[in-house]
CSV table of C-alpha atoms and ligand atoms in Angstrom, one decimal:
chain,number,residue,atom,x,y,z
A,1,MET,CA,170.6,69.7,154.0
A,2,ASP,CA,168.3,71.8,151.8
A,3,SER,CA,169.5,75.3,152.7
A,4,GLU,CA,166.4,76.9,151.3
A,5,LYS,CA,164.3,75.3,154.0
A,6,THR,CA,166.8,75.7,156.9
A,7,ILE,CA,165.6,78.5,159.2
A,8,LEU,CA,167.4,77.7,162.4
A,9,HIS,CA,169.5,74.5,163.1
A,10,ALA,CA,171.6,73.6,166.0
A,11,LYS,CA,173.7,70.4,166.3
A,12,ASN,CA,175.5,69.5,169.5
A,13,LEU,CA,175.9,73.2,170.2
A,14,HIS,CA,178.1,74.3,173.1
A,15,LYS,CA,178.8,77.8,174.4
A,16,SER,CA,181.0,78.5,177.4
A,17,TYR,CA,181.9,81.8,178.9
A,18,GLY,CA,185.1,80.9,180.8
A,19,ASN,CA,184.0,78.1,183.0
A,20,VAL,CA,180.3,78.9,182.7
A,21,ASN,CA,178.7,76.4,180.3
A,22,ALA,CA,175.8,78.4,179.1
A,23,ILE,CA,174.8,76.0,176.4
A,24,GLN,CA,175.7,72.4,176.8
A,25,GLY,CA,175.1,70.4,173.7
A,26,ILE,CA,171.7,71.3,172.2
A,27,ASP,CA,170.1,70.0,169.0
A,28,PHE,CA,167.0,71.3,167.2
A,29,ALA,CA,165.8,72.2,163.8
A,30,ILE,CA,163.2,74.9,162.9
A,31,ASP,CA,162.2,74.6,159.3
A,32,GLN,CA,158.7,76.2,159.3
A,33,SER,CA,157.0,79.5,159.8
A,34,GLY,CA,155.1,80.1,163.0
A,35,VAL,CA,156.0,80.9,166.6
A,36,VAL,CA,158.5,78.9,168.6
A,37,ALA,CA,158.7,79.8,172.2
A,38,ILE,CA,161.9,79.1,174.3
A,39,LEU,CA,160.9,78.9,177.9
A,40,GLY,CA,163.4,78.7,180.7
A,41,GLN,CA,164.3,80.1,184.0
A,42,ASN,CA,167.0,82.8,184.6
A,43,GLY,CA,170.3,81.6,183.3
A,44,ALA,CA,168.9,78.7,181.3
A,45,GLY,CA,170.8,79.9,178.2
A,46,LYS,CA,168.0,81.5,176.1
A,47,THR,CA,169.7,84.8,175.4
A,48,THR,CA,173.0,83.1,174.8
A,49,LEU,CA,171.4,81.0,172.1
A,50,ILE,CA,170.0,84.1,170.4
A,51,GLN,CA,173.2,86.0,170.7
A,52,CYS,CA,175.1,83.0,169.1
A,53,ALA,CA,172.4,82.8,166.3
A,54,LEU,CA,172.9,86.5,165.6
A,55,GLY,CA,176.7,86.1,165.5
A,56,LEU,CA,177.1,88.5,168.4
A,57,GLU,CA,178.7,85.7,170.5
A,58,LYS,CA,181.0,83.0,169.1
A,59,THR,CA,179.9,79.4,169.6
A,60,THR,CA,182.4,77.2,171.4
A,61,SER,CA,181.7,74.0,169.5
A,62,GLY,CA,179.0,72.3,167.4
A,63,GLU,CA,177.0,73.6,164.5
A,64,LEU,CA,174.6,76.5,164.3
A,65,LYS,CA,173.0,77.8,161.1
A,66,THR,CA,170.5,80.5,160.4
A,67,LEU,CA,168.8,80.5,157.1
A,68,GLY,CA,171.4,78.1,155.8
A,69,HIS,CA,174.3,80.3,156.7
A,70,LEU,CA,176.8,80.6,159.6
A,71,PRO,CA,175.7,83.1,162.2
A,72,GLY,CA,176.6,86.7,161.3
A,73,ASN,CA,176.5,86.1,157.5
A,74,LEU,CA,175.4,89.3,155.8
A,75,SER,CA,172.7,87.8,153.6
A,76,ALA,CA,171.2,85.9,156.6
A,77,LYS,CA,171.4,89.1,158.7
A,78,GLN,CA,169.3,91.0,156.0
A,79,GLN,CA,166.5,88.4,156.5
A,80,ILE,CA,166.6,88.5,160.3
A,81,GLY,CA,164.9,90.9,162.7
A,82,VAL,CA,165.5,91.1,166.5
A,83,ILE,CA,164.5,92.5,169.8
A,84,LEU,CA,167.3,92.1,172.3
A,85,GLN,CA,166.5,91.5,175.9
A,86,ASP,CA,168.0,94.8,177.0
A,87,ALA,CA,167.2,96.7,173.8
A,88,ASP,CA,167.3,100.5,174.1
A,89,LEU,CA,167.0,103.2,171.5
A,90,PRO,CA,168.0,106.8,171.2
A,91,ASP,CA,165.7,108.8,173.4
A,92,LEU,CA,165.5,111.9,171.4
A,93,LEU,CA,164.4,110.4,168.1
A,94,THR,CA,160.8,109.8,167.4
A,95,ALA,CA,159.5,106.3,166.6
A,96,ARG,CA,159.0,107.3,163.0
A,97,GLU,CA,162.6,108.6,162.7
A,98,GLN,CA,163.9,105.3,164.0
A,99,ILE,CA,161.8,103.3,161.7
A,100,ILE,CA,163.0,105.3,158.7
A,101,LEU,CA,166.6,104.8,159.8
A,102,PHE,CA,166.3,101.1,160.3
A,103,ALA,CA,164.5,100.7,157.0
A,104,SER,CA,167.5,102.0,155.2
A,105,TYR,CA,169.6,99.0,156.5
A,106,TYR,CA,167.5,96.4,154.6
A,107,PRO,CA,167.3,95.8,150.9
A,108,ASN,CA,163.5,95.2,150.7
A,109,PRO,CA,161.9,96.8,153.7
A,110,PHE,CA,158.2,97.3,154.3
A,111,SER,CA,157.1,100.8,153.8
A,112,VAL,CA,157.2,103.0,156.9
A,113,GLU,CA,153.4,103.6,156.8
A,114,GLU,CA,152.8,99.8,156.5
A,115,VAL,CA,154.8,99.1,159.6
A,116,ILE,CA,153.2,101.8,161.6
A,117,GLU,CA,149.8,100.3,160.7
A,118,LEU,CA,150.9,96.7,161.3
A,119,CYS,CA,152.3,97.5,164.8
A,120,ASN,CA,149.6,99.9,165.9
A,121,LEU,CA,151.9,102.8,166.4
A,122,ARG,CA,149.8,105.5,164.9
A,123,ASP,CA,148.9,107.2,168.2
A,124,PHE,CA,152.5,107.8,169.3
A,125,VAL,CA,154.7,107.4,166.3
A,126,ASP,CA,155.7,111.1,166.2
A,127,LYS,CA,156.6,111.4,169.9
A,128,ARG,CA,160.1,111.2,171.1
A,129,TYR,CA,161.1,107.7,172.3
A,130,LYS,CA,161.7,108.8,175.9
A,131,LYS,CA,158.2,110.0,176.3
A,132,LEU,CA,156.7,106.5,175.5
A,133,SER,CA,155.4,104.0,178.0
A,134,GLY,CA,157.2,100.6,178.4
A,135,GLY,CA,154.5,98.9,176.3
A,136,GLN,CA,154.7,101.5,173.5
A,137,LYS,CA,158.5,101.3,173.5
A,138,ARG,CA,158.3,97.5,173.1
A,139,ARG,CA,156.0,98.0,170.1
A,140,VAL,CA,158.4,100.4,168.5
A,141,GLN,CA,161.2,97.9,169.1
A,142,PHE,CA,159.0,95.3,167.4
A,143,ALA,CA,158.4,97.6,164.5
A,144,LEU,CA,162.3,97.9,164.1
A,145,ALA,CA,162.6,94.1,164.3
A,146,VAL,CA,160.2,93.6,161.4
A,147,ILE,CA,160.7,96.7,159.2
A,148,GLY,CA,163.2,94.8,156.9
A,149,ASP,CA,160.4,92.2,156.2
A,150,PRO,CA,162.6,89.5,157.7
A,151,LYS,CA,162.0,85.8,157.3
A,152,LEU,CA,163.2,85.1,160.9
A,153,ILE,CA,162.5,87.2,163.9
A,154,PHE,CA,164.1,86.8,167.3
A,155,LEU,CA,162.3,88.3,170.3
A,156,ASP,CA,164.1,88.0,173.6
A,157,GLU,CA,161.5,88.4,176.3
A,158,PRO,CA,159.4,90.9,174.3
A,159,THR,CA,156.7,91.2,176.9
A,160,THR,CA,158.5,91.2,180.2
A,161,GLY,CA,157.4,94.1,182.4
A,162,LEU,CA,154.3,94.8,180.2
A,163,ASP,CA,150.8,94.8,181.7
A,164,ILE,CA,148.3,92.3,180.4
A,165,GLU,CA,146.7,94.6,177.9
A,166,ALA,CA,150.0,95.7,176.4
A,167,ARG,CA,151.1,92.0,176.4
A,168,ARG,CA,147.9,91.0,174.6
A,169,ASN,CA,148.4,93.8,172.0
A,170,LEU,CA,151.9,92.6,171.2
A,171,TRP,CA,150.7,89.0,171.0
A,172,GLN,CA,148.2,90.1,168.4
A,173,VAL,CA,150.9,91.8,166.4
A,174,ILE,CA,153.2,88.8,166.7
A,175,ARG,CA,150.4,86.4,165.6
A,176,GLY,CA,149.9,88.6,162.6
A,177,PHE,CA,153.5,88.2,161.5
A,178,ALA,CA,153.4,84.4,162.0
A,179,ALA,CA,150.3,84.4,159.7
A,180,LYS,CA,152.4,86.2,157.0
A,181,GLY,CA,154.6,83.1,156.9
A,182,LYS,CA,157.4,84.4,159.1
A,183,THR,CA,159.2,82.4,161.8
A,184,ILE,CA,159.3,83.9,165.2
A,185,VAL,CA,161.6,82.6,167.9
A,186,LEU,CA,160.7,84.2,171.2
A,187,THR,CA,162.0,83.7,174.7
A,188,THR,CA,159.7,84.0,177.7
A,189,HIS,CA,159.2,83.3,181.4
A,190,TYR,CA,155.5,82.9,181.0
A,191,LEU,CA,153.9,79.6,180.2
A,192,GLU,CA,150.7,81.4,179.5
A,193,GLU,CA,152.5,83.4,176.8
A,194,ALA,CA,154.1,80.3,175.2
A,195,ASP,CA,150.6,78.7,175.3
A,196,ALA,CA,148.9,81.7,173.7
A,197,LEU,CA,151.4,82.2,170.9
A,198,ALA,CA,153.5,79.2,170.2
A,199,ASP,CA,153.1,76.3,167.8
A,200,ARG,CA,156.1,74.7,169.4
A,201,ILE,CA,157.7,75.2,172.9
A,202,ILE,CA,161.3,74.4,173.6
A,203,VAL,CA,162.1,74.3,177.3
A,204,MET,CA,165.7,75.0,178.3
A,205,ASN,CA,167.2,74.3,181.7
A,206,SER,CA,170.9,74.8,182.6
A,207,GLY,CA,172.0,75.1,178.9
A,208,LYS,CA,170.1,71.9,177.8
A,209,ILE,CA,166.8,71.3,176.0
A,210,VAL,CA,164.6,69.3,178.3
A,211,ALA,CA,161.4,69.4,176.2
A,212,ASP,CA,160.6,70.3,172.7
A,213,ALA,CA,156.9,69.8,171.8
A,214,THR,CA,153.6,71.4,171.0
A,215,PRO,CA,152.0,73.3,173.9
A,216,GLU,CA,149.5,70.5,174.2
A,217,ASP,CA,152.1,67.8,174.5
A,218,ILE,CA,154.1,69.9,177.0
A,219,HIS,CA,151.0,70.0,179.2
A,220,ASN,CA,150.5,66.3,178.8
A,221,GLN,CA,154.0,65.7,180.0
A,222,VAL,CA,153.5,67.7,183.1
A,223,ARG,CA,151.8,66.2,186.1
A,224,GLY,CA,150.2,67.9,188.9
A,225,SER,CA,147.1,69.6,187.7
A,226,ALA,CA,144.4,69.6,190.3
A,227,VAL,CA,140.6,69.5,190.0
A,228,ARG,CA,138.4,70.6,192.9
A,229,CYS,CA,134.6,70.2,192.9
A,230,GLN,CA,131.6,69.1,194.8
A,231,THR,CA,130.4,65.7,193.7
A,232,GLN,CA,128.2,62.8,194.7
A,233,LEU,CA,130.9,60.3,193.7
A,234,THR,CA,132.7,58.5,196.6
A,235,GLU,CA,136.4,58.7,197.2
A,236,ALA,CA,136.9,55.2,195.7
A,237,GLN,CA,134.8,56.1,192.6
A,238,LEU,CA,136.8,59.2,192.1
A,239,ARG,CA,140.2,57.4,192.5
A,240,ALA,CA,139.0,54.9,189.8
A,241,LEU,CA,138.6,57.5,187.2
A,242,THR,CA,141.0,57.7,184.2
A,243,GLY,CA,143.7,60.3,184.6
A,244,VAL,CA,143.2,60.6,188.4
A,245,GLU,CA,146.3,60.0,190.5
A,246,SER,CA,145.1,60.7,194.0
A,247,VAL,CA,142.0,62.0,195.8
A,248,LYS,CA,141.6,64.0,199.0
A,249,ILE,CA,138.3,64.9,200.6
A,250,ALA,CA,138.2,68.3,202.2
A,251,GLY,CA,134.9,69.1,203.8
A,252,ARG,CA,132.3,69.4,201.0
A,253,PHE,CA,135.0,69.4,198.4
A,254,SER,CA,136.8,66.6,196.6
A,255,GLU,CA,140.3,67.4,195.4
A,256,LEU,CA,141.8,65.3,192.6
A,257,ARG,CA,145.5,65.3,191.7
A,258,CYS,CA,145.6,64.4,188.0
A,259,SER,CA,148.1,62.8,185.8
A,260,ASP,CA,146.0,63.6,182.7
A,261,VAL,CA,143.6,66.5,183.6
A,262,ASN,CA,141.7,66.3,180.3
A,263,ALA,CA,141.0,62.6,180.7
A,264,ALA,CA,140.1,63.1,184.4
A,265,LEU,CA,137.6,65.9,183.6
A,266,THR,CA,135.9,63.9,180.8
A,267,ALA,CA,135.6,60.9,183.1
A,268,LEU,CA,134.4,63.0,186.0
A,269,LEU,CA,131.7,64.8,184.0
A,270,ALA,CA,130.5,61.5,182.4
A,271,SER,CA,130.2,59.9,185.9
A,272,ASP,CA,128.6,62.8,187.6
A,273,PRO,CA,126.9,65.3,185.3
A,274,VAL,CA,125.7,67.5,188.2
A,275,ILE,CA,129.0,68.4,189.8
A,276,THR,CA,129.2,71.9,191.2
A,277,ASP,CA,131.9,74.4,192.1
A,278,LEU,CA,134.4,72.9,189.6
A,279,THR,CA,137.8,74.6,189.5
A,280,VAL,CA,141.0,73.3,187.8
A,281,THR,CA,144.5,74.6,188.8
A,282,GLN,CA,147.6,74.1,186.7
A,283,PRO,CA,151.0,73.2,188.2
A,284,LYS,CA,153.2,76.1,188.9
A,285,LEU,CA,155.9,77.1,186.3
A,286,GLU,CA,158.7,76.1,188.8
A,287,ASP,CA,157.2,72.6,189.1
A,288,ILE,CA,157.0,72.3,185.4
A,289,PHE,CA,160.7,73.2,185.0
A,290,THR,CA,161.7,70.7,187.7
A,291,GLN,CA,159.6,67.9,186.3
A,292,LEU,CA,160.7,68.4,182.7
A,293,SER,CA,164.3,68.8,183.7
A,294,GLN,CA,164.1,65.5,185.5
A,295,THR,CA,162.3,63.7,182.6
A,296,GLY,CA,164.6,65.4,180.1
A,297,GLU,CA,167.7,64.2,181.9
A,298,ALA,CA,166.3,60.7,182.2
A,299,SER,CA,165.5,60.4,178.5
B,1,ATP,N1,178.7,87.7,178.6
B,1,ATP,C1,178.7,86.8,179.5
B,1,ATP,N2,179.8,86.5,180.2
B,1,ATP,C2,179.8,85.5,181.2
B,1,ATP,N3,178.8,84.8,181.5
B,1,ATP,C3,177.6,85.0,180.8
B,1,ATP,C4,177.5,86.0,179.8
B,1,ATP,N4,176.3,86.0,179.3
B,1,ATP,C5,175.6,85.0,179.9
B,1,ATP,N5,176.4,84.4,180.8
B,1,ATP,C6,176.0,83.2,181.7
B,1,ATP,O1,175.5,82.2,180.9
B,1,ATP,C7,174.4,81.6,181.5
B,1,ATP,C8,173.2,81.7,180.6
B,1,ATP,O2,172.8,83.1,180.5
B,1,ATP,P1,171.7,83.6,179.6
B,1,ATP,O3,171.7,85.1,179.6
B,1,ATP,O4,171.8,83.0,178.2
B,1,ATP,O5,170.4,83.0,180.3
B,1,ATP,P2,168.8,83.4,180.0
B,1,ATP,O6,168.1,82.0,179.8
B,1,ATP,O7,168.7,84.3,178.9
B,1,ATP,O8,168.4,84.0,181.4
B,1,ATP,P3,167.3,85.2,181.7
B,1,ATP,O9,165.9,84.5,181.7
B,1,ATP,O10,167.7,85.7,183.0
B,1,ATP,O11,167.4,86.2,180.6
B,1,ATP,C9,174.2,82.3,182.8
B,1,ATP,O12,174.9,81.5,183.8
B,1,ATP,C10,174.9,83.6,182.7
B,1,ATP,O13,175.4,84.0,183.9
B,2,MG,MG1,167.9,86.2,178.7
């Protein structure tokens, strides 16, 4: 294996806490810059994976390497930044003071001013941490994760609890770092977040990887999107369209369950260019996990 290129590799990785099998034999390789989102419900094993990669928890068996090294290796650690799920920081220090402190841990950090700029902290950088809002605190934590100019950044649920504006602000900052050639591994409960940010989505369920693909491919694997519209087409004509699984007529509206929503919409618009009141609904996240878990176990 070319260790220069290895960013994060797992091979038949297992981690148990007593009789809880938090990670049950997972394999993946991340060798590129960009954003990888790990999506999974509570208890799926996302945090455990990050803790193992950081060397904070010992793996039970299998292989795990970060930047070509075993977890916890000092030279790897100096190239890794992190926001832990339950991160908290000293209340009485200002954001600037914490950034200066963290910068001293790394051999080649960004300048403090540069990070304040990159992470949009200017408005509150000299306030004590305890006076900041949840979104501001998360941005400070992000600044601490990146101050060392790391190659690899782990963000464990970086936007949980943030409002949509704060979330979008942080997404923008995360994208900026991916554009600088960094690899960002983030966990999330939000499919929307994975869609908006990730080049690749790994879906975990009960300690296993049940899907590992681009956001587009993940959506294509998931069935159950629905299209609703008013159309002149008959029920039989609608049912014959590519990508349509079933059709229900509800008053003036036709409701189409789709196996491939993109193909169905293309076929629908080609057959009836004057459809009105068109809406598309995506399957719920719970349905996605259930479906991917079933197909993941079957494959
Ligand atoms: N320190 C620990 N001791 C014992 N069991 C643990 C410990 N940490 C995690 N677990 C168990 O391991 C499993 C995976 O937990 P983990 O925290 O990795 O899930 P997660 O995907 O991060 O969930 P969440 O979305 O809730 O953060 C769970 O069953 C959890 O109870
Ligand atoms: Mg977690």
